[in-house]
Coordinates of C-alpha atoms and ligand atoms in Angstrom, one line a residue:
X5 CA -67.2 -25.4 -55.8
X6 CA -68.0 -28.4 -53.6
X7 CA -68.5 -28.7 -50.1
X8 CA -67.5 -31.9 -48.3
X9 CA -67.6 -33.4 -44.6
X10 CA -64.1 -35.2 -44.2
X11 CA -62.3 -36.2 -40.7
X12 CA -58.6 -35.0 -40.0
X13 CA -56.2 -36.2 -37.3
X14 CA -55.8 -32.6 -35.5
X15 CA -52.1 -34.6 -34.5
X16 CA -51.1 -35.8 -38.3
X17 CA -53.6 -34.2 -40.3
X18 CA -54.4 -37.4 -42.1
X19 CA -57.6 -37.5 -43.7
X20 CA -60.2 -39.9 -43.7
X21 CA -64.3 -39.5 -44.9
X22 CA -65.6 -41.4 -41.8
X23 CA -64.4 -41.1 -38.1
X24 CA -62.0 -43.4 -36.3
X25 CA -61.2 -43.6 -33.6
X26 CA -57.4 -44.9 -33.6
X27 CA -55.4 -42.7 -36.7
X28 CA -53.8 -45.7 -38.7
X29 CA -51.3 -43.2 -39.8
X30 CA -49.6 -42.3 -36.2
X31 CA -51.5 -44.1 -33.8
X32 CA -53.0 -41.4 -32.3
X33 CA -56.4 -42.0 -29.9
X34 CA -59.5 -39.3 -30.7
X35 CA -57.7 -36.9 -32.8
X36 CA -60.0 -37.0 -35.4
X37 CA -62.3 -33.8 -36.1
X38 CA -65.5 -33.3 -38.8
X39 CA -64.4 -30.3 -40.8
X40 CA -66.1 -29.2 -44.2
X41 CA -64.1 -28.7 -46.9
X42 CA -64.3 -26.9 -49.8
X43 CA -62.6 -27.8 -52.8
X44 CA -62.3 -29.2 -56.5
X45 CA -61.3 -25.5 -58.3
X46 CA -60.4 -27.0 -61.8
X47 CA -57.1 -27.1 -62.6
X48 CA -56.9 -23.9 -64.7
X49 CA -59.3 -21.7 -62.1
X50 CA -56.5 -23.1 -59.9
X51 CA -53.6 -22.0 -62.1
X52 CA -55.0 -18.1 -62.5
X53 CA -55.7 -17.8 -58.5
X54 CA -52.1 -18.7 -58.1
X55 CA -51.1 -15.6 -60.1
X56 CA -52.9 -13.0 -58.3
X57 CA -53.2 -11.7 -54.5
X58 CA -50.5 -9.8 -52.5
X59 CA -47.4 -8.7 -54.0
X60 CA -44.3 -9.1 -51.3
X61 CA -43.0 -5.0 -50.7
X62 CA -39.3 -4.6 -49.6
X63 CA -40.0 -3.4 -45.8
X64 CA -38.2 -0.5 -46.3
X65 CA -41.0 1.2 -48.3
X66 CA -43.5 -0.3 -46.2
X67 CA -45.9 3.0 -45.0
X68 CA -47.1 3.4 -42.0
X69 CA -49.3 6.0 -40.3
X70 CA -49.8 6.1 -36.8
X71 CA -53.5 5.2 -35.9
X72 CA -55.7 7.8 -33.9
X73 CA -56.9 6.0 -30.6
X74 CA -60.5 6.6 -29.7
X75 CA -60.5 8.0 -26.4
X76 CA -61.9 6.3 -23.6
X77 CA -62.2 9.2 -21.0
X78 CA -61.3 6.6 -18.9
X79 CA -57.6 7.1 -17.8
X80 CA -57.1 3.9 -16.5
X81 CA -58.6 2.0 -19.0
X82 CA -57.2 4.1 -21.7
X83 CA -53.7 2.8 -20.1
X84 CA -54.3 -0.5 -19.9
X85 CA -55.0 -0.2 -23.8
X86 CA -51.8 2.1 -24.2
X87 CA -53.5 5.0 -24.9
X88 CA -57.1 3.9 -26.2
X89 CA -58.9 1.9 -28.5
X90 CA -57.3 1.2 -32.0
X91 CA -59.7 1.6 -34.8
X92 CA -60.8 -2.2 -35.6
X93 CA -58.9 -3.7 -32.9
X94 CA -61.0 -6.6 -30.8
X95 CA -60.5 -6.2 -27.3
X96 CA -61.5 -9.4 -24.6
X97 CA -62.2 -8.4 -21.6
X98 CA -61.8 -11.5 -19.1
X99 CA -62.7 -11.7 -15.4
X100 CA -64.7 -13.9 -13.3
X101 CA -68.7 -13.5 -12.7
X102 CA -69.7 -10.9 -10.4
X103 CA -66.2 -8.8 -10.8
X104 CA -67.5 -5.8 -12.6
X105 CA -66.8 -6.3 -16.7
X106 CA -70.5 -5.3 -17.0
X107 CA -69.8 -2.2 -14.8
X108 CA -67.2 -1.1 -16.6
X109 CA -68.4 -1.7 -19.9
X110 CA -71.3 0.2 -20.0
X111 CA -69.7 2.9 -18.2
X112 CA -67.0 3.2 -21.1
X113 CA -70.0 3.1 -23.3
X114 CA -71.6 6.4 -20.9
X115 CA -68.6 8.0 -21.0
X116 CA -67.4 7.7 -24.4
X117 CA -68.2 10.9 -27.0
X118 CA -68.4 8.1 -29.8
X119 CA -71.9 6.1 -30.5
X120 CA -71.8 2.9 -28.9
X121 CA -73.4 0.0 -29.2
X122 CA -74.0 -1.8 -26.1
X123 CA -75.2 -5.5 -27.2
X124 CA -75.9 -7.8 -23.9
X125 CA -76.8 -11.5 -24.4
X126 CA -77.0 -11.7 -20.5
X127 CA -80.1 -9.0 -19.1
X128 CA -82.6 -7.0 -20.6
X129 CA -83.1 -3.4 -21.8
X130 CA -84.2 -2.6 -18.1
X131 CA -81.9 -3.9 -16.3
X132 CA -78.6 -2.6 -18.6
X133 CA -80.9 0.5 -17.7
X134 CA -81.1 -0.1 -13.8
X135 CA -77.4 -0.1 -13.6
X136 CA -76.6 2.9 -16.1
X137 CA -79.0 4.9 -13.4
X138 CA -76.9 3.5 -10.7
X139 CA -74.0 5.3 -12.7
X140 CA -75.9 8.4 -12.5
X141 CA -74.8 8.9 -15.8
X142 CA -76.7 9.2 -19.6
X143 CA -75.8 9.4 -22.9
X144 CA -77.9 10.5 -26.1
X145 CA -74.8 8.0 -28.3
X146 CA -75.6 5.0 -26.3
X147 CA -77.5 2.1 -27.9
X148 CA -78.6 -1.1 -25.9
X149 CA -79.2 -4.3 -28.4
X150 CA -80.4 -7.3 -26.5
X151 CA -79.9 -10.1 -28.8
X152 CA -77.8 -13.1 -29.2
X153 CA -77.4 -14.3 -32.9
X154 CA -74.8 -13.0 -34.5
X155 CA -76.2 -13.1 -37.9
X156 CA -78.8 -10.9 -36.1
X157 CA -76.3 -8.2 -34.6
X158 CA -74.3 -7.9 -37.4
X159 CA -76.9 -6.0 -40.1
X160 CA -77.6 -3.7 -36.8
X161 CA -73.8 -2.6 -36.6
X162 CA -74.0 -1.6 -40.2
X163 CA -77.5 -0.4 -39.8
X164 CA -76.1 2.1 -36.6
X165 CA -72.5 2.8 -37.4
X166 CA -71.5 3.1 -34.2
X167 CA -68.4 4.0 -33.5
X168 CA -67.6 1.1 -30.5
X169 CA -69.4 -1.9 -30.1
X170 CA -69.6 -3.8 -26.6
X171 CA -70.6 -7.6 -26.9
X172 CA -71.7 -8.7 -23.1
X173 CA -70.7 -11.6 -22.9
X174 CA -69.3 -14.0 -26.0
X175 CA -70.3 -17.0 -24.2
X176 CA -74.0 -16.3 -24.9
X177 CA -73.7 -15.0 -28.7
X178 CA -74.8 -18.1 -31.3
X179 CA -74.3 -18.5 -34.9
X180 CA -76.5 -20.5 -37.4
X181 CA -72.8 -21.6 -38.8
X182 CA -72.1 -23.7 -35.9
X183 CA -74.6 -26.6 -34.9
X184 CA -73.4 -26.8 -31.3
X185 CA -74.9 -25.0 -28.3
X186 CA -74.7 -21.7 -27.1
X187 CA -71.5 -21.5 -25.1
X188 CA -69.3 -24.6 -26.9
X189 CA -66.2 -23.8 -27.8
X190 CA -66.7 -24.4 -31.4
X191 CA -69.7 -21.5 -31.4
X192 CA -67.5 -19.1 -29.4
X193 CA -64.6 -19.5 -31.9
X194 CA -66.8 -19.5 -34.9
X195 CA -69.3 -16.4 -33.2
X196 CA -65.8 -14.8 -32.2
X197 CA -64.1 -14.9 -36.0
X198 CA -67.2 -13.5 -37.6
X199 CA -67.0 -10.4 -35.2
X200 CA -63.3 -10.0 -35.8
X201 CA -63.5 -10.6 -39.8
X202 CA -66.3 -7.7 -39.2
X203 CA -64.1 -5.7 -36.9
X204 CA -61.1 -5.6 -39.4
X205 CA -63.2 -4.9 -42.3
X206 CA -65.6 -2.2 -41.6
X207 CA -62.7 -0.4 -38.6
X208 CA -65.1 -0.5 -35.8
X209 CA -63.2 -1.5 -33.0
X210 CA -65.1 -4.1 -30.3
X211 CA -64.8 -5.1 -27.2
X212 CA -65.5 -8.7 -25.6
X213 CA -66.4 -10.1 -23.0
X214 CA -65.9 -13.5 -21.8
X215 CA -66.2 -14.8 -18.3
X216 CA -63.9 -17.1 -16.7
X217 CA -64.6 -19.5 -13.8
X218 CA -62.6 -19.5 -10.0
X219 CA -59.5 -22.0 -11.0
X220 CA -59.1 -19.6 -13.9
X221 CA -59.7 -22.2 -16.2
X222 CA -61.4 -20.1 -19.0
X223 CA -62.9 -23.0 -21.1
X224 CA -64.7 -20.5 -24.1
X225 CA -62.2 -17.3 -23.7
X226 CA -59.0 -19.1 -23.5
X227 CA -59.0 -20.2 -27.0
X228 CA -59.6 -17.0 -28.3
X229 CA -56.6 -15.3 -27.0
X230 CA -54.9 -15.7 -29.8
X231 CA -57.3 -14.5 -32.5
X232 CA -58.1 -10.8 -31.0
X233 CA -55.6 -8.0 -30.6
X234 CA -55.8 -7.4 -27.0
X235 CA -56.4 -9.3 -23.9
X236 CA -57.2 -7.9 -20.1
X237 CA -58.4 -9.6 -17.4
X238 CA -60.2 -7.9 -14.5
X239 CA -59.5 -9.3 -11.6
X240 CA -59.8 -8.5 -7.6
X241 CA -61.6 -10.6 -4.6
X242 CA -65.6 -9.5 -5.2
X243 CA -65.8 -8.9 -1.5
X244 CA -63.3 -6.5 -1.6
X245 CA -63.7 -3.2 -4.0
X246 CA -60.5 -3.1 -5.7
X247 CA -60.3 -4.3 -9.0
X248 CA -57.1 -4.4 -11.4
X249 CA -57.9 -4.5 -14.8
X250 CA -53.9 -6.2 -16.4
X251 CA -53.1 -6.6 -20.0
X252 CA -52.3 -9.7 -21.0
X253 CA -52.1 -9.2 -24.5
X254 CA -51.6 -6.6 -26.3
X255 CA -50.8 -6.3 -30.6
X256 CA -50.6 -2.3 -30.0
X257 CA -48.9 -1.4 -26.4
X258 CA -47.5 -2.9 -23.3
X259 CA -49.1 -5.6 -21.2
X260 CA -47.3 -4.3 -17.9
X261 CA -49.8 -1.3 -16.9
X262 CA -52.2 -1.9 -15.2
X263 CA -55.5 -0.2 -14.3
X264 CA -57.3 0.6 -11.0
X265 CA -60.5 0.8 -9.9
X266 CA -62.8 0.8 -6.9
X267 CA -66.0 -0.7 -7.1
X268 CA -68.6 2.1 -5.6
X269 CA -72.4 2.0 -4.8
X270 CA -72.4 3.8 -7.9
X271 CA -69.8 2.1 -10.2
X272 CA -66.4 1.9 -10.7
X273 CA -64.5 4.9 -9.9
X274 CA -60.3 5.2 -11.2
X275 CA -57.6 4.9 -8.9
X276 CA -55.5 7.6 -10.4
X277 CA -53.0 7.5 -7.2
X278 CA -53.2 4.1 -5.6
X279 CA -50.5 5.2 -3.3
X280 CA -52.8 6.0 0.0
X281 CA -55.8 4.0 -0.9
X282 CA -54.7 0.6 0.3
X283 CA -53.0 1.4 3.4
X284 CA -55.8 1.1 6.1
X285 CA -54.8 3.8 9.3
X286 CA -53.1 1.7 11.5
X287 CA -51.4 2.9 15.1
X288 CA -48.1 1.8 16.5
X289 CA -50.2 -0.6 18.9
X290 CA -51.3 -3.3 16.2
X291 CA -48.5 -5.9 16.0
X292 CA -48.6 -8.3 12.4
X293 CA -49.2 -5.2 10.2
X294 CA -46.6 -4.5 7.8
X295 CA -46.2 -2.0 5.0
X296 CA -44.8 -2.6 1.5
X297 CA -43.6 -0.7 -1.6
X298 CA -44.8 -2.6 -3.7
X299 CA -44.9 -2.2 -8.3
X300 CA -47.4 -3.9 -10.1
X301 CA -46.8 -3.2 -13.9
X302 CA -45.3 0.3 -13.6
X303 CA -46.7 1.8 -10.7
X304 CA -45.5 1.6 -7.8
X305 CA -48.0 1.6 -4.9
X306 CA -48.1 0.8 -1.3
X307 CA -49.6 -1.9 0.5
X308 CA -50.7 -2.8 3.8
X309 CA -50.0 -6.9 4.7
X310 CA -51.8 -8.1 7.7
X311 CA -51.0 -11.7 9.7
X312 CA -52.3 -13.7 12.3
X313 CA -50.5 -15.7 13.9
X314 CA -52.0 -18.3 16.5
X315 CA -51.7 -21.8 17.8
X316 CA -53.7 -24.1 15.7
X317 CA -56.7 -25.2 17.4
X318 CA -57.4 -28.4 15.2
X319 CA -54.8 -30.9 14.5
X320 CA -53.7 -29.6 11.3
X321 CA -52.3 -25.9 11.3
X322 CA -54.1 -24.1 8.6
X323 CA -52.6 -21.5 6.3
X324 CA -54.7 -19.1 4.8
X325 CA -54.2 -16.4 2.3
X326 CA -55.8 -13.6 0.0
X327 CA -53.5 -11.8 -2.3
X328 CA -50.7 -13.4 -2.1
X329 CA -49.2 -17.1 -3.1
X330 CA -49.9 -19.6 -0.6
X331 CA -47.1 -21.4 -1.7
X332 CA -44.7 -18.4 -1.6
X333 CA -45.8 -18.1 2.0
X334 CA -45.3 -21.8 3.0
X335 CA -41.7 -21.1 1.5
X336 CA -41.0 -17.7 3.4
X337 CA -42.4 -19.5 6.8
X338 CA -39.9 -22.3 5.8
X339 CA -37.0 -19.8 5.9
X340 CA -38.6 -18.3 9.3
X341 CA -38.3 -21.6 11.0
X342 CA -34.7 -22.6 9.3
X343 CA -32.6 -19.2 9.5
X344 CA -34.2 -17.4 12.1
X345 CA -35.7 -20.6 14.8
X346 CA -39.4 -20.1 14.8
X347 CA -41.3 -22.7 15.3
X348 CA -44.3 -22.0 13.4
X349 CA -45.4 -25.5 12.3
X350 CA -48.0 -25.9 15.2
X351 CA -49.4 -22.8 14.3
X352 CA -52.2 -21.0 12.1
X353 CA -51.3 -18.3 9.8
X354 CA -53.6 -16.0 8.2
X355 CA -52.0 -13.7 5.8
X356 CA -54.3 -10.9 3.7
X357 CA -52.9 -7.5 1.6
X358 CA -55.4 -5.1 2.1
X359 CA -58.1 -4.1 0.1
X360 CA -58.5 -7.8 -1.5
X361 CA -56.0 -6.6 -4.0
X362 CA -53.5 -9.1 -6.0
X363 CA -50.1 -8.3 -6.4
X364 CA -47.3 -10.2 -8.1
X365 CA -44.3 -8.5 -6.9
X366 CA -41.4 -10.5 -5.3
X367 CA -40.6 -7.6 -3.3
X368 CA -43.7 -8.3 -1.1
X369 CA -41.9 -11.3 0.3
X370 CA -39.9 -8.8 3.1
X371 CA -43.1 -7.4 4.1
X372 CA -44.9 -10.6 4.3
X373 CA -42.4 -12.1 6.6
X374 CA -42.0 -9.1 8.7
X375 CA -45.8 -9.3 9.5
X376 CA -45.8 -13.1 10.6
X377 CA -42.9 -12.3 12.6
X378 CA -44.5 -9.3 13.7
X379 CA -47.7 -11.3 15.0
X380 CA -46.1 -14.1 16.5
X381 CA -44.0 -12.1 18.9
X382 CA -47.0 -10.0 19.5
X383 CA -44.9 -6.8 18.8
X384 CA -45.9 -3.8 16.7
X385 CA -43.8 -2.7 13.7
X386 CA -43.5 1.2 13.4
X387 CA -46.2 2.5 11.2
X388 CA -43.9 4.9 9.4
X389 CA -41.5 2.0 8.4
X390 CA -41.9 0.7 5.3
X391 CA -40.4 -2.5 3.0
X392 CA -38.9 -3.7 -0.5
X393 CA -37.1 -6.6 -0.5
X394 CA -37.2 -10.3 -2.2
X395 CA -36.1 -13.1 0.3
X396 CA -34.1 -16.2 -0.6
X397 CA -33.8 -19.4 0.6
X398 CA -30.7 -18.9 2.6
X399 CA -32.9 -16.2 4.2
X400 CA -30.6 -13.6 2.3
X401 CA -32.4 -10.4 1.2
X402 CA -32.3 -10.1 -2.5
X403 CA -32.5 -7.0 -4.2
X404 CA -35.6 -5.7 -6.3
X405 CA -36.7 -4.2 -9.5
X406 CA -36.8 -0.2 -9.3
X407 CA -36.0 0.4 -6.4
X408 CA -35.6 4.3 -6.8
X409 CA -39.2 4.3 -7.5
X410 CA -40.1 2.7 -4.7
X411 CA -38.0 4.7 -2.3
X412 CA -39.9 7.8 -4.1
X413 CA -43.3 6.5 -3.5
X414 CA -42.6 5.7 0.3
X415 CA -41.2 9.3 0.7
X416 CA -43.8 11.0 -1.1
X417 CA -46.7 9.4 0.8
X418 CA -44.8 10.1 3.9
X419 CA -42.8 7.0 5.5
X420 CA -39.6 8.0 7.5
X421 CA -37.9 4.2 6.9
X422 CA -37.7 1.9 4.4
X423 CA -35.8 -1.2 4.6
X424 CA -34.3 -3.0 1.5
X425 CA -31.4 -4.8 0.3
X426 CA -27.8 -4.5 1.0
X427 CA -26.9 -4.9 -2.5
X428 CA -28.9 -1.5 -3.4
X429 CA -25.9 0.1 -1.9
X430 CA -24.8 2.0 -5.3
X431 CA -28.1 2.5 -6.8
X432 CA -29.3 4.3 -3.8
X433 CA -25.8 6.7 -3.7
X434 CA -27.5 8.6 -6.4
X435 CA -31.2 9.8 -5.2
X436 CA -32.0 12.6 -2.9
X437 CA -34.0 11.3 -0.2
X438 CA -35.2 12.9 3.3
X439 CA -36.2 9.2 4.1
X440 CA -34.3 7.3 5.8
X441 CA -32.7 3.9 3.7
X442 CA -31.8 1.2 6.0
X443 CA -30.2 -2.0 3.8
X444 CA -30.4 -5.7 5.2
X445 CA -28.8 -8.4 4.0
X446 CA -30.5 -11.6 6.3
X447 CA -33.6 -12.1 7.9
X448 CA -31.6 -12.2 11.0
X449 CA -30.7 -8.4 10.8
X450 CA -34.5 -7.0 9.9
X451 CA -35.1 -9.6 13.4
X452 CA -32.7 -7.8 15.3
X453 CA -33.5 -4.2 14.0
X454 CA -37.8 -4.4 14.1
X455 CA -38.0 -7.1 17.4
X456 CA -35.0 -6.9 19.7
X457 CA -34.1 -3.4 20.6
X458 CA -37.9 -2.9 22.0
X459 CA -37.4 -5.5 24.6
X460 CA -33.9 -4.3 25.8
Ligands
LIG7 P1 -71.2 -6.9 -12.8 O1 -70.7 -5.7 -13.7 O2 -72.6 -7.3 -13.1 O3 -70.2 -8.1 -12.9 P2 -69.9 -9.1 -14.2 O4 -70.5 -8.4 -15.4 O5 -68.4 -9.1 -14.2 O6 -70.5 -10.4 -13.9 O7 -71.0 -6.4 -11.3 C1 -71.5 -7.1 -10.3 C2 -71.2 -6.6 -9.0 O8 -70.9 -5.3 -8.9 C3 -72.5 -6.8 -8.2 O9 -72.2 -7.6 -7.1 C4 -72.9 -5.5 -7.8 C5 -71.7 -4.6 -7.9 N1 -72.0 -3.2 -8.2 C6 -71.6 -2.2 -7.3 O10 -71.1 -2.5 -6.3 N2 -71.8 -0.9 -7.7 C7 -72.4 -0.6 -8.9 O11 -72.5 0.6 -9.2 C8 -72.8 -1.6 -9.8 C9 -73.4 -1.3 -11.1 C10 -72.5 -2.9 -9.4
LIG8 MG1 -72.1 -9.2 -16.6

C-alpha cells in the first residue's frame, strides 16, 4: 500500500499532483485541496476485496432491538435526548461561551449512576473541582482527565471503561493526524471522526462540546453536524438565568422538545413546569405588559412581554429587542401604524420577554403588539388576560398551532381571558373551559376591546 499527496478540485474532483490555483477542467478559482491517498492494491488483491463485505438483507428480516437509554436523571435533558443517551451515540452540545455547557455537563456527569469520564481541554482538575463544590454535589463514578491529545485520551477510555465520556470542549482537543492548529477546522473534523469511529466501536456513548460565537456563526462545530447523531444547542441571554437547551438534530428522537433550566448560584436547576416561572407579578397599574401562551417545541408555557414606548430622543428612533425578532417587530409596528393609525415612527421601542428567554412561536406576535399599544397609550392591560394569536399583514388575526393546549395552560395557571383568533371558532366548541375565550379577527377589535371601553 502506498501513500500519496495529490490535489483535488473539491467542485470537479479533478486531480492534479501539485496545487493550482485555476482548475483547467471547470474553471473553478481555489478549489483545490492536499488530500493523501492511499492506493495501488494490485489488481487481484483488488479482485478478492470486491467479493467480500456486507451482504444486502431483504428489510423485512432486518432485526431490530430496541436500545436501553442510559438514564440521565436529568428530566429535561433526558427529553431533549428523547429519553436518554443511546449507547454509542455522539451528542454535540452547542452554545455560546459563558452559557452554561460546562455547568451542565459536569452535573450530568454528578448525577449520573454510570462512571463518567469528564475530559476538559479548557481548566484544570481544581477548578472542574471548584465548580462541582458549587453543585454541592459528589460522585465516587466521576473521573476528571485534563488533557487535549486525542491519541492521549483515547488509551484512558479503554483503560477506565466508563460508561459516558464528556469531551469539554472539541475546539481544544488536537490530533498528531492533523498538522494544523488546535482549533482549525481540519483538526476538529479529524479529532471529531476519531472519537466517533471510537464511540461506535467500543458503545460508549459521548458527549461534545463545541462553542459557538454571538452571530451564531459556529466556524469548528458547524461542520460537524452532520457526522454525530445528535445536536442541541443551549441557548438563553447570559444575563438572564433561563436557558433552553433545543434539539437540533437528532438520529434517535424528536428535535421539537425542548429543555429548561435556571441558572442558580449553585448550578442549573430543571424547569419541570415553566408555566409560572416567567411571568414576573405584575398589578393592573403597569401599562406595556402583556401576557402570552406561548409553545416552544411541545410545551406550552406562558410568557410575560414588556414595551416601552417613548418619543425618540436622538434623531433616529431606535428599536430594541431581547427574545424576539427585531424584524418581526418592525413588521408588527408596520401593521400598527397602517391598520390601526399609530404613528410610531418618531418613537423608541423597547421590547423584552421576560426572563431573557427565546421563543420562536408566531403566536407571540398578538401579545407583542398588544404591549406596544399598551405602552404608547399609557394604559394597563388586565393582568388576568392573556394571548395567542399570529398577526398578518392586513392586521387580520391568524390562527395558531394547538390552541387547546394553550387555552389549558392559561386556565390551569389561573387567567380568566384569553384572546385568540376568530377562525378557532370550531376547535374551541369542543373543550371544557371555565376561562373565558374571546376570538378577534383584526387588530382593530383587540384595540377597541383592551383600550377604548376604559376611557368611555
Ligand atoms: P459555564 O458552564 O462555564 O459556561 P460555558 O462552559 O458554556 O462557557 O458557565 C459560566 C457561567 O455560569 C458563569 O458566568 C458563572 C455561571 N454559574 C452560575 O451562575 N452558577 C453556577 O453554579 C455555576 C457553576 C456557574
Ligand atoms: Mg466551559
Amino acid at each position: 500500500m502506498k501513500q500519496k499527496t495529490m490535489y483535488t478540485c473539491q467542485n470537479c474532483g479533478a486531480v492534479s499532483p501539485k496545487w493550482i490555483g485555476k482548475c483547467p477542467s471547470c474553471q473553478q478559482w481555489n478549489t483545490y485541496v492536499e488530500e493523501i491517498v492511499t492506493t495501488t492494491l494490485k489488481p487481484t488483491a483488488l479482485a478478492s476485496r470486491l467479493s467480500s463485505g456486507n451482504q444486502p438483507i431483504q428489510i423485512s428480516e432486518i432485526q431490530t432491538s430496541t436500545v436501553a437509554r442510559i438514564d440521565t436523571h436529568n428530566i429535561e435533558f433526558n427529553r431533549v435526548l428523547g429519553g436518554g443517551i443511546v449507547p454509542g451515540s455522539v451528542t454535540l452540545i452547542g452554545g455560546e461561551p459563558g452559557i452554561g455547557k460546562s455547568t451542565l455537563s459536569i452535573q450530568i456527569a454528578l448525577n449520573i449512576p454510570e462512571k463518567t469520564l469528564y475530559v476538559s481541554g479548557e481548566e484544570s482538575a481544581s477548578q472542574i473541582k471548584l465548580r462541582a463544590d458549587r453543585i454541592k454535589k459528589t460522585s465516587n463514578n466521576c473521573l476528571v482527565l485534563c488533557e487535549v491529545t486525542v491519541e492521549n485520551i483515547i488509551p484512558q477510555i479503554r483503560e477506565t471503561k466508563p460508561g459516558l465520556v464528556i469531551i469539554d470542549s472539541i475546539q481544544t482537543l488536537r490530533t498528531e493526524s492533523a498538522e494544523s492548529s488546535p482549533g482549525t477546522v481540519t483538526q476538529i473534523r479529524e479529532c471529531a471522526d476519531i472519537l466517533i469511529r471510537f464511540a461506535k466501536e467500543n458503545n460508549v456513548p459521548i458527549i461534545l462540546i463545541g462553542h459557538i460565537n454571538k452571530d451564531g456563526n459556529i466556524a469548528g462545530p458547524k461542520i460537524l453536524e452532520h457526522m454525530v447523531d445528535t445536536v442541541l444547542q443551549f441557548e438563553g441571554d447570559s444575563s438572564h438565568v433561563y436557558r433552553v437547551l433545543r434539539g437540533i438534530k437528532n438520529r434517535f428522537g424528536t428535535t421539537s422538545e425542548v429543555g429548561i433550566f435556571e441558572m442558580l448560584t449553585d448550578g442549573l436547576r430543571e424547569v419541570n413546569n415553566p408555566g409560572e416561572l416567567l411571568i414576573h407579578q405584575h398589578d393592573n397599574n403597569t401599562s406595556g405588559v402583556s401576557v402570552a401562551s406561548a409553545v416552544e417545541g411541545l410545551r406550552p408555557f406562558v410568557v410575560e412581554v414588556q414595551s416601552l414606548v417613548s418619543t425618540a430622543a436622538y434623531g433616529v428612533p431606535q428599536r430594541s429587542t431581547t427574545g424576539f425578532d427585531t424584524k418581526r417587530l418592525n413588521m408588527l409596528l408596520a401593521v400598527i401604524e397602517r391598520r390601526a393609525g399609530f404613528r410610531l415612527n418618531q418613537k423608541d421601542v423597547f421590547l423584552n420577554i421576560a426572563g431573557g428567554i427565546k421563543i420562536n412561536d408566531p403566536a407571540m406576535d398578538l401579545s407583542v403588539l398588544c404591549a406596544v399599544l399598551s405602552s404608547d397609550l399609557d394604559i394597563p392591560i388586565d393582568c388576568t388576560t392573556c394571548f395567542a394569536g399570529e398577526v398578518g399583514l392586513t392586521g387580520e388575526i391568524r390562527p395558531v398551532g394547538r390552541v387547546e393546549q394553550r387555552i389549558t395552560e392559561a386556565e390551569k395557571i389561573g387567567f380568566k381571558r384569553i384572546i385568540i383568533s376568530q377562525s378557532h371558532q370550531k376547535n374551541v366548541l369542543n373543550i371544557r373551559h371555565t376561562i373565558d375565550i374571546v376570538m378577534v379577527s383584526k387588530i382593530e377589535e383587540v384595540f377597541r376591546l383592551l383600550f377604548v371601553k376604559r376611557n368611555r
